[in-house]
Short mmCIF file of C-alpha atoms in Angstrom, two decimals:
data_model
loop_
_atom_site.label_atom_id
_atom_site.label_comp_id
_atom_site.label_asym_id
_atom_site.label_seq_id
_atom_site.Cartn_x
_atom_site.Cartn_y
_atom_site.Cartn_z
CA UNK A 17 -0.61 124.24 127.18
CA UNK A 18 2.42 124.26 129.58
CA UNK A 19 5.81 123.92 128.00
CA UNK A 20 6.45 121.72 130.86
CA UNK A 21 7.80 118.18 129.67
CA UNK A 22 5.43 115.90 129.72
CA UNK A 23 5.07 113.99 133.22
CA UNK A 24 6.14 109.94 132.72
CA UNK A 25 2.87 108.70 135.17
CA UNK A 26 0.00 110.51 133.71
CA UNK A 27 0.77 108.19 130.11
CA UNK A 28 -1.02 105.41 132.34
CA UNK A 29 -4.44 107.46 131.89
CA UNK A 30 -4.80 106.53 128.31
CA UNK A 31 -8.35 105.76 128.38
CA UNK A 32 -9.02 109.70 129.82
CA UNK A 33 -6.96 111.38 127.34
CA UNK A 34 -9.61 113.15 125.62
CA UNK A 35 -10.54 114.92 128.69
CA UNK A 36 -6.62 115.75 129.33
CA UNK A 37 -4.90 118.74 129.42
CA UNK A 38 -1.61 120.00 131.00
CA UNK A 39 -2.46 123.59 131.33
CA UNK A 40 -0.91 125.12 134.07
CA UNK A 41 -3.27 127.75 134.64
CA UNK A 42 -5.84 124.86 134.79
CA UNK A 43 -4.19 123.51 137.51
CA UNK A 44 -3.14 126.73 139.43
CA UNK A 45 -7.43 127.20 139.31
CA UNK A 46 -8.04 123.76 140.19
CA UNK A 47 -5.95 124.12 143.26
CA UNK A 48 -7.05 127.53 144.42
CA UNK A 49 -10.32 127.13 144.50
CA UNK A 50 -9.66 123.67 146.66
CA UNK A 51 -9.67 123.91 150.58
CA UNK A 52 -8.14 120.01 150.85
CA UNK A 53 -6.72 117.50 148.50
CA UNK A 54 -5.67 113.46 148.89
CA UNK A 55 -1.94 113.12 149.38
CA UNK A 56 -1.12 109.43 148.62
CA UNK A 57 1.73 107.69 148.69
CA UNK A 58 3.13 103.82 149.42
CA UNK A 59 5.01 102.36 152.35
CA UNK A 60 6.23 98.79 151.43
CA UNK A 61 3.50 98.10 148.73
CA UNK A 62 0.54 99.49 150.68
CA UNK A 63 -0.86 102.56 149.64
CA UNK A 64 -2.27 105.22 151.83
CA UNK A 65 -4.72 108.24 150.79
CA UNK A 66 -4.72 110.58 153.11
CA UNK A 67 -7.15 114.17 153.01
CA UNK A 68 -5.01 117.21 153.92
CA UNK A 69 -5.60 121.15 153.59
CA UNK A 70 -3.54 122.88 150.31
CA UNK A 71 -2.84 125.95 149.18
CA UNK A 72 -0.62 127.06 146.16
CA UNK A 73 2.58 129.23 146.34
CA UNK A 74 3.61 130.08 142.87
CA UNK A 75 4.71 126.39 141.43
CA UNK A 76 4.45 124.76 144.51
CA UNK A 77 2.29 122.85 146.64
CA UNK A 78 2.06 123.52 150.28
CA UNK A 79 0.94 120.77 153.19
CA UNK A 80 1.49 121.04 156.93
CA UNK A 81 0.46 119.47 159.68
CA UNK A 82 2.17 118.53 163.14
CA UNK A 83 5.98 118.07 163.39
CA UNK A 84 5.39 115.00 165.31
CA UNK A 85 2.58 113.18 162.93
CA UNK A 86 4.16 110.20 161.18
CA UNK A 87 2.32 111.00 158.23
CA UNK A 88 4.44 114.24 157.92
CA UNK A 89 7.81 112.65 158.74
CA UNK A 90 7.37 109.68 156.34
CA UNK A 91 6.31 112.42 153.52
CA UNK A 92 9.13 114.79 154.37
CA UNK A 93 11.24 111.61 153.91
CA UNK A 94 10.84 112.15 150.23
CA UNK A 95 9.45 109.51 149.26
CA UNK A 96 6.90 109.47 145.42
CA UNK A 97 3.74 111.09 146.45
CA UNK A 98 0.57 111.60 144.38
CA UNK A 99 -1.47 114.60 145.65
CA UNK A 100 -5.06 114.68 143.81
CA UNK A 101 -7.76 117.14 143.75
CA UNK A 102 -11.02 116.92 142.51
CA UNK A 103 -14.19 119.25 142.30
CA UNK A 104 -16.91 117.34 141.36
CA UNK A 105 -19.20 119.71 139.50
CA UNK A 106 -22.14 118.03 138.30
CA UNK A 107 -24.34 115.02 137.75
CA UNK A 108 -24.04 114.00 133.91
CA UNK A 109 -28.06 112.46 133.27
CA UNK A 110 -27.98 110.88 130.08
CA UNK A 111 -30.89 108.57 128.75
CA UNK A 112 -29.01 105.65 129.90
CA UNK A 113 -26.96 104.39 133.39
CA UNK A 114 -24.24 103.61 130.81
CA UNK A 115 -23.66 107.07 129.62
CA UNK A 116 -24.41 108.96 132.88
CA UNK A 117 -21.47 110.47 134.30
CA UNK A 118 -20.24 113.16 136.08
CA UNK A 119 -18.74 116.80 135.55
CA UNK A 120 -15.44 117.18 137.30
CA UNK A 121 -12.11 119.08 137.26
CA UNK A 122 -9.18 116.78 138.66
CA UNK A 123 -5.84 117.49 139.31
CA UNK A 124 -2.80 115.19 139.87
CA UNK A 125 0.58 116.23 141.41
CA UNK A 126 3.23 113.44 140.84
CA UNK A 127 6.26 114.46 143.02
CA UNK A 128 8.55 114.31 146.28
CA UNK A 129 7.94 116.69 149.41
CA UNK A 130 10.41 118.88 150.44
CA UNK A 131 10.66 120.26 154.18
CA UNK A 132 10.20 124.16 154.53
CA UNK A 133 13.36 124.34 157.41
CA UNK A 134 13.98 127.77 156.95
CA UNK A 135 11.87 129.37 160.11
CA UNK A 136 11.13 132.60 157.77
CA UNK A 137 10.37 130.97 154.88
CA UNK A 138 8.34 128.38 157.30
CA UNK A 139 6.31 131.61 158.42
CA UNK A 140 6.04 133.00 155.21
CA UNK A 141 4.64 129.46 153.75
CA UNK A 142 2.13 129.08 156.95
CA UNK A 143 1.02 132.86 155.93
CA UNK A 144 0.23 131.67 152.09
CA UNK A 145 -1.86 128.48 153.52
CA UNK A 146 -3.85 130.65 156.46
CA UNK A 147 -4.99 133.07 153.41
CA UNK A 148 -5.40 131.00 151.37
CA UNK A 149 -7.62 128.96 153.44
CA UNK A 150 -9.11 131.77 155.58
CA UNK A 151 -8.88 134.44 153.46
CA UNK A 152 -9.32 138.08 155.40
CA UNK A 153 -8.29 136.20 158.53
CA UNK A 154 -5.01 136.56 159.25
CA UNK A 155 -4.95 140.37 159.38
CA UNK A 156 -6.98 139.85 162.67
CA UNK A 157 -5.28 136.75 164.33
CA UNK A 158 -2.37 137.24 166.54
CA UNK A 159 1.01 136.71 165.08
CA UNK A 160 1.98 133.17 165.51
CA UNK A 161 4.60 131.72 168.07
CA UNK A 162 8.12 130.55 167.13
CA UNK A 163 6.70 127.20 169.06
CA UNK A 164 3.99 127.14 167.10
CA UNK A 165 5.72 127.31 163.71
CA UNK A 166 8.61 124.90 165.20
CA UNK A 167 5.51 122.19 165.74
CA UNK A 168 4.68 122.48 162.27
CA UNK A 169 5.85 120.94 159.86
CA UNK A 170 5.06 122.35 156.11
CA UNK A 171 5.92 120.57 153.20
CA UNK A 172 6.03 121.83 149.53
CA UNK A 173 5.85 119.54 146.04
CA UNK A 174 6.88 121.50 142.84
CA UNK A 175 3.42 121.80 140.73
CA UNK A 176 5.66 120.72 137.52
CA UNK A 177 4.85 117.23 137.15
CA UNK A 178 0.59 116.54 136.69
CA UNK A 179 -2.15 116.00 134.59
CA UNK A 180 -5.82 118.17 134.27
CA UNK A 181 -8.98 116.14 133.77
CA UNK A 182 -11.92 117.93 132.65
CA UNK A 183 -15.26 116.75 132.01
CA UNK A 184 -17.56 118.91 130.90
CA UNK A 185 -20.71 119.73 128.32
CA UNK A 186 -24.44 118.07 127.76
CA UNK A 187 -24.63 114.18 127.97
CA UNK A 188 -23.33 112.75 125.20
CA UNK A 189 -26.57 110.17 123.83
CA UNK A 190 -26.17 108.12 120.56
CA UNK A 191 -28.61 109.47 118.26
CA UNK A 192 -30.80 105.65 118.87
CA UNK A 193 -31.05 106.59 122.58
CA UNK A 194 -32.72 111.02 122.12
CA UNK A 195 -36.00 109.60 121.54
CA UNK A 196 -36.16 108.22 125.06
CA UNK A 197 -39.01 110.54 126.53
CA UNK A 198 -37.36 111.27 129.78
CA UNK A 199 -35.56 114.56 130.89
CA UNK A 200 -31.75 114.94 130.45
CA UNK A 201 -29.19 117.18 131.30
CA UNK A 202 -26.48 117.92 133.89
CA UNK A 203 -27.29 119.01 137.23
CA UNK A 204 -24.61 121.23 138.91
CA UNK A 205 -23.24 120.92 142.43
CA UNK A 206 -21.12 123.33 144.10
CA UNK A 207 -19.80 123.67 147.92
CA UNK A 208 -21.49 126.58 150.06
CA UNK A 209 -20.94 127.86 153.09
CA UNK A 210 -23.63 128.18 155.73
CA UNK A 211 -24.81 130.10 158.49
CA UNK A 212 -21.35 130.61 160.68
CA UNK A 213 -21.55 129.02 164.69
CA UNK A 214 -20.36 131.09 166.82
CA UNK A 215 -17.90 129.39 169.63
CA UNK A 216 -20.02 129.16 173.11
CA UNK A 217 -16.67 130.84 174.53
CA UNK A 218 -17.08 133.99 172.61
CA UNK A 219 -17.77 137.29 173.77
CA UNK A 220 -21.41 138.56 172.53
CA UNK A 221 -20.31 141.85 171.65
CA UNK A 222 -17.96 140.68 169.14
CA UNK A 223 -19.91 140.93 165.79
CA UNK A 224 -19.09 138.62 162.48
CA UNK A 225 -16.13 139.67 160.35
CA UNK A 226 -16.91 140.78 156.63
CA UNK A 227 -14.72 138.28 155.24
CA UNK A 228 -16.84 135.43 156.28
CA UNK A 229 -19.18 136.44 153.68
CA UNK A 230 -16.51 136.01 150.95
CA UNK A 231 -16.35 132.30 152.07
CA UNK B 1 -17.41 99.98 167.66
CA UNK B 2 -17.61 97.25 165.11
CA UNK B 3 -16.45 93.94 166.28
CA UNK B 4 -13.93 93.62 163.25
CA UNK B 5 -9.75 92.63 163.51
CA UNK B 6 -7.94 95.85 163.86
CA UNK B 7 -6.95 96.91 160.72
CA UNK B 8 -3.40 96.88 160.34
CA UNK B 9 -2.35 99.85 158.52
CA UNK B 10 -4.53 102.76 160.48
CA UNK B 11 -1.93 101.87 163.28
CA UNK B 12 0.31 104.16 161.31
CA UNK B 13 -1.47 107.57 161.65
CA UNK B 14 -0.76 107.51 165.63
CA UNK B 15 -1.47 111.47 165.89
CA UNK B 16 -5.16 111.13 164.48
CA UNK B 17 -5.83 108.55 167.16
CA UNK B 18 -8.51 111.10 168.80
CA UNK B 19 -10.57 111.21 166.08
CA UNK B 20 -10.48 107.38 165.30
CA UNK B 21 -12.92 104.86 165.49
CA UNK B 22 -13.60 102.14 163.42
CA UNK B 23 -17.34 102.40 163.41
CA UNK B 24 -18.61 100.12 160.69
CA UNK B 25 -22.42 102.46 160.82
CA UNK B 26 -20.39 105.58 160.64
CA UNK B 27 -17.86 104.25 157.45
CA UNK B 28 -21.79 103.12 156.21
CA UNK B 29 -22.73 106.66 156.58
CA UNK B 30 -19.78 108.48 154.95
CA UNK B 31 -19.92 106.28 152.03
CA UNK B 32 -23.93 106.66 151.76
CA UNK B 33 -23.30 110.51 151.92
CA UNK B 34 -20.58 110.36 149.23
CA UNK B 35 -20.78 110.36 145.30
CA UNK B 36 -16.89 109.86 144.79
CA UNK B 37 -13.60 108.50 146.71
CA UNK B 38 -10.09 108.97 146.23
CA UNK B 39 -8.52 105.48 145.10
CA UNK B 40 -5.14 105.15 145.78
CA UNK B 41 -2.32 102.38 144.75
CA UNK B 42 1.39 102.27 143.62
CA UNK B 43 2.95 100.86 140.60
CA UNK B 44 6.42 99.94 141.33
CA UNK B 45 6.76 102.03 144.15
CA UNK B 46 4.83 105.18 142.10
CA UNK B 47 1.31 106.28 143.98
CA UNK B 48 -1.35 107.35 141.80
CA UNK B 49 -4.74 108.50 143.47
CA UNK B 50 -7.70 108.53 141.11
CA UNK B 51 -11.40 110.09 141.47
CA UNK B 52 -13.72 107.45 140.93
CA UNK B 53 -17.63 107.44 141.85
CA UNK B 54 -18.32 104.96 144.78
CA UNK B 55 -21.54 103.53 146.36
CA UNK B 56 -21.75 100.71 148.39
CA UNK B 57 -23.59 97.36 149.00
CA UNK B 58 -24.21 96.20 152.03
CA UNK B 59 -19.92 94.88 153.26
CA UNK B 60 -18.30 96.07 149.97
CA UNK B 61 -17.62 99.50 148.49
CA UNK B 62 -18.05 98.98 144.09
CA UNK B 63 -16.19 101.21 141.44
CA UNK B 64 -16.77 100.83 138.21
CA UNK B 65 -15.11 101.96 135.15
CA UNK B 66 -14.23 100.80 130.87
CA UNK B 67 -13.25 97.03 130.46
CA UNK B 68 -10.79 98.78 128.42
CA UNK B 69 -9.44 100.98 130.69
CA UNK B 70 -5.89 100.77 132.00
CA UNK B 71 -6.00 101.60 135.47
CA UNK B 72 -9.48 99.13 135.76
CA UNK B 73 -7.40 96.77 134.69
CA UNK B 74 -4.39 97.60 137.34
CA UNK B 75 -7.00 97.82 139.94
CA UNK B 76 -9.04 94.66 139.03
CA UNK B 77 -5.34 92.93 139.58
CA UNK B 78 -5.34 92.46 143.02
CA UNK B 79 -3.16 95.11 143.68
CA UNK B 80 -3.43 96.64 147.47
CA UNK B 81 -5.54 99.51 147.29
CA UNK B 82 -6.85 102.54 149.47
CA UNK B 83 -10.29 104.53 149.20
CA UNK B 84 -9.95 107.28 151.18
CA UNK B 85 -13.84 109.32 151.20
CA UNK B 86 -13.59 112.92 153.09
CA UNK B 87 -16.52 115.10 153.75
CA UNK B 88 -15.50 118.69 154.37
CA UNK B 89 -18.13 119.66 156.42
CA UNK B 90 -16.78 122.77 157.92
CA UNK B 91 -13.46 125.66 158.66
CA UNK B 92 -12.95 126.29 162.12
CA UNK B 93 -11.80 129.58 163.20
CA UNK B 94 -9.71 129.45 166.29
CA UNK B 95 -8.08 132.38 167.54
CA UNK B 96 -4.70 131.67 166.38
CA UNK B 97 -3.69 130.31 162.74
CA UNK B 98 -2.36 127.43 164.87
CA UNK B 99 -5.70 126.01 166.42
CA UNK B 100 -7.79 126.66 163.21
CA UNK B 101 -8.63 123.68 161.61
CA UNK B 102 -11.62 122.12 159.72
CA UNK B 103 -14.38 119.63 160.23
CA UNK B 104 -13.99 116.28 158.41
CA UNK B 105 -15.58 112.85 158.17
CA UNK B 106 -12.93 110.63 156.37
CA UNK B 107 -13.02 107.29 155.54
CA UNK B 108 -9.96 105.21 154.64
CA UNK B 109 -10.87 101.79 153.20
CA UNK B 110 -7.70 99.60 152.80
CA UNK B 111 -8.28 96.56 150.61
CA UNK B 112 -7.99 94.42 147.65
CA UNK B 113 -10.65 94.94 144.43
CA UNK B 114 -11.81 92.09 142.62
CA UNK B 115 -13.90 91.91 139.60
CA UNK B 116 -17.25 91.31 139.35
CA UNK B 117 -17.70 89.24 136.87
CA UNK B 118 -20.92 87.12 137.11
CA UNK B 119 -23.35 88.82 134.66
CA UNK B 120 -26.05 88.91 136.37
CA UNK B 121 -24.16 89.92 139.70
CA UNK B 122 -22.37 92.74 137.94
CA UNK B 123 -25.50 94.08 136.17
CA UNK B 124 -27.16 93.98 139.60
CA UNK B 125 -23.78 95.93 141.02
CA UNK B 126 -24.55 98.19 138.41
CA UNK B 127 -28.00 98.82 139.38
CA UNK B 128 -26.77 100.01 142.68
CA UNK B 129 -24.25 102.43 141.42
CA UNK B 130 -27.04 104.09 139.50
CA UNK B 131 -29.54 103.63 142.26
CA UNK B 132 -26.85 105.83 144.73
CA UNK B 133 -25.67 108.09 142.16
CA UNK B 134 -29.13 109.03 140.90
CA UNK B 135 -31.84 108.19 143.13
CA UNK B 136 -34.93 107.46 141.45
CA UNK B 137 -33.61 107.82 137.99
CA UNK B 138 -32.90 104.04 137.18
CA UNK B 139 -36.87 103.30 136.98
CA UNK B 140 -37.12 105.77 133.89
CA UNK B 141 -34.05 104.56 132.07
CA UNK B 142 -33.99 102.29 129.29
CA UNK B 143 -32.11 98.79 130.71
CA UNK B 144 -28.54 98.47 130.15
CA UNK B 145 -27.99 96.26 127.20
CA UNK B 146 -25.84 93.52 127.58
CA UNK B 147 -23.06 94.93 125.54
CA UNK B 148 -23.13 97.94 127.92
CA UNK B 149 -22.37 95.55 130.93
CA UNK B 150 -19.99 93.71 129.17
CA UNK B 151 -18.00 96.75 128.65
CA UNK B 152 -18.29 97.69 131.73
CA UNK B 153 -15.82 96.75 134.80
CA UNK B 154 -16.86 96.49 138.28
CA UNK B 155 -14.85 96.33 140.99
CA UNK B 156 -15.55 95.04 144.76
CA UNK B 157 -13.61 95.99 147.84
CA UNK B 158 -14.69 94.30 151.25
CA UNK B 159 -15.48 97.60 153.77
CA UNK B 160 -13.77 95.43 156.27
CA UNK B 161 -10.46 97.04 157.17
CA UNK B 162 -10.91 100.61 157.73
CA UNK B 163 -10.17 103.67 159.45
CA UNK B 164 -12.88 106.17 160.10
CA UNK B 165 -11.35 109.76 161.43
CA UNK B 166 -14.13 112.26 162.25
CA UNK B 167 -13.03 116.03 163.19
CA UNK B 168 -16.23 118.44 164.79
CA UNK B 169 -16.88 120.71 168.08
CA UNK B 170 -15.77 124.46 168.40
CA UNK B 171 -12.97 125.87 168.32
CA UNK B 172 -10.10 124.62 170.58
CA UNK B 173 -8.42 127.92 171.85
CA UNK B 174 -5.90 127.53 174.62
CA UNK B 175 -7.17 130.12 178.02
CA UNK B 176 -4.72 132.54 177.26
CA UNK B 177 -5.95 133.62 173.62
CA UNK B 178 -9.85 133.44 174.37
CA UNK B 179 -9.49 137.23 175.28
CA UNK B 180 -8.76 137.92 171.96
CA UNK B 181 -11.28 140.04 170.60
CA UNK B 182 -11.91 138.64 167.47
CA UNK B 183 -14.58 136.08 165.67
CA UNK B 184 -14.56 132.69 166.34
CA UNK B 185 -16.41 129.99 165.68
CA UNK B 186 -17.34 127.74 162.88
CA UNK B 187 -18.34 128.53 158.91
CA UNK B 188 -20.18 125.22 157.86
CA UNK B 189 -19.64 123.78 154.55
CA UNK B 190 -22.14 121.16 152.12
CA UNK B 191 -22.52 119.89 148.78
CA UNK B 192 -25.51 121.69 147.19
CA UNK B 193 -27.32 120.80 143.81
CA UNK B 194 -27.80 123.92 141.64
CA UNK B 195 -30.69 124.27 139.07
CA UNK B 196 -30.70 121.90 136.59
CA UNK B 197 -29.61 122.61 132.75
CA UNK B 198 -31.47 120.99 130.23
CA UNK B 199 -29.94 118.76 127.55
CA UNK B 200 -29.89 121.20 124.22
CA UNK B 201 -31.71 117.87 122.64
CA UNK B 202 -34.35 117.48 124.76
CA UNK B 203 -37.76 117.77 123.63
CA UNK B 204 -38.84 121.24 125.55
CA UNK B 205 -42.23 119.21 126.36
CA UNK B 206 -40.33 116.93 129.36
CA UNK B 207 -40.71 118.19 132.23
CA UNK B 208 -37.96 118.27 135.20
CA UNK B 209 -39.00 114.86 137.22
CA UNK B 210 -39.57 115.29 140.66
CA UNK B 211 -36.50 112.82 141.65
CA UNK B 212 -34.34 116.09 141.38
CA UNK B 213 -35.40 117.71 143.34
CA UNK B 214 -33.69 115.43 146.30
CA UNK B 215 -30.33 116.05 144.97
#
């Protein structure tokens, strides 16, 4: 367990407690192994849920995205945000619809976004998210252009404030409902990566780069 | 296009206006495709953004969730709500950090849930939960018991103001970089069921049913 203090939103959740935890090395693995996460947050009442790529510097959050989307300026405005990611790992098949569920680790980030203005710590921030996302990439891509990292904007959100949900393990039957002579058990999903498409533009000579087989 | 009002609140994300459309097929098909959304709403000006499973019928998206659970209960309130559904269905390696980018279906679904609370309605709602979650499986379940469906809360929301926002195609290198000598292209990304692990209590003599195998 974190020594964190314990978050004011995530007491709403009562009914998920059991599957709670506020590790933050839970959460640091939830979010690295994520390439995008839903950033929501409310404008006069309405709320908006919005997919965006992530990454993890130390105890932050990073975003970023165009210095001219209103999406960024309204969350660089500081304003509550709720940024949620979820890995849905399996399909729960228990001997009834009622206790079928799913396998999932879940992470929510209650907090405000703050601006990255300084231009090296911009850079350096825009680094952590391009191998993070890309990972073996960067070493090969051409540096990127002070207009480039003046068009984007990159917004970080402290990981301090959050809750884990975990669900995991066999489906959980009442003892009436084992006889049931049909199969049960979880069935695991996970995200792959296929055969890479090679842009029409590119050179034929160029051959595929090792890292994409990490991916 | 669908012939439906405009929604009002997609008019906010101005930069993604190049990969909008408001397809009513296409929001069909990314909620068909999908075993969970990301449901969004604010309480007193705090966002929250929750993982719940999702399927649809036919005009409405359904969630469902515990009677007894807290945020059912917010949601089932009439509060405004957003279901935001993203496929990650590729990473897109441009030549510069700046053009890479991913390929997306995501489906924003801005709306009010209400309860279903007719019990015949809800227990056919129910049905078509299970039906999308696990196709096939329903048949060799025991029925849900009325006490199950009375525990159970199921929520509507009308797939009538929307935004659909679909990212895809190669790369988008400016002239001047497609010299570069390095990989680009596409890495495609999916969902992929893994074998499936048996239930420690199941009697070894059940065999796998052939349903599965479409996961």
């Amino acid at each position: 367990m974190t020594d964190k203090p314990a978050p004011k939103p995530d007491t709403r959740f009562r009914r998920l407690k059991e599957k709670g935890s506020r590790d933050f090395q839970l959460a640091c693995s939830i979010v690295d192994e994520a390439r995008i996460g839903h950033v929501g947050f409310a404008d006069e009442g309405q709320p908006y849920v919005v997919p965006m790529a992530v990454a993890r510097d130390q105890h932050q959050l990073l975003l970023h995205g165009s210095v001219a989307s209103r999406l960024m300026q309204q969350l660089a405005s500081g304003l509550p945000c709720c940024v949620t990611i979820t890995h849905l790992d399996g399909l729960v098949l228990a001997r009834s619809a009622f206790n079928s569920s799913m396998h999932y680790r879940s992470l929510m980030v209650f907090g405000r976004a703050s601006p990255v203005t300084d231009p090296d710590e911009k850079a350096r921030c825009l680094e952590v998210l391009t191998d993070h996302l890309l990972p073996g990439r960067r070493e090969e891509l051409r540096a990127s252009t002070p207009q480039e990292i003046n068009a984007t904007q990159v917004l970080a959100i402290p990981l301090e404030v959050f809750t884990v949900k975990i669900s995991e393990g066999p489906p959980d039957d009442p003892a009436r409902d084992l006889g049931a002579g049909i199969w049960a058990g979880v069935v695991p999903l996970r995200t792959v990566a296929g055969e890479p498409i090679r842009d029409p533009e590119l050179d034929s000579a160029i051959p595929l780069p090792d890292y994409l087989g990490e991916l």
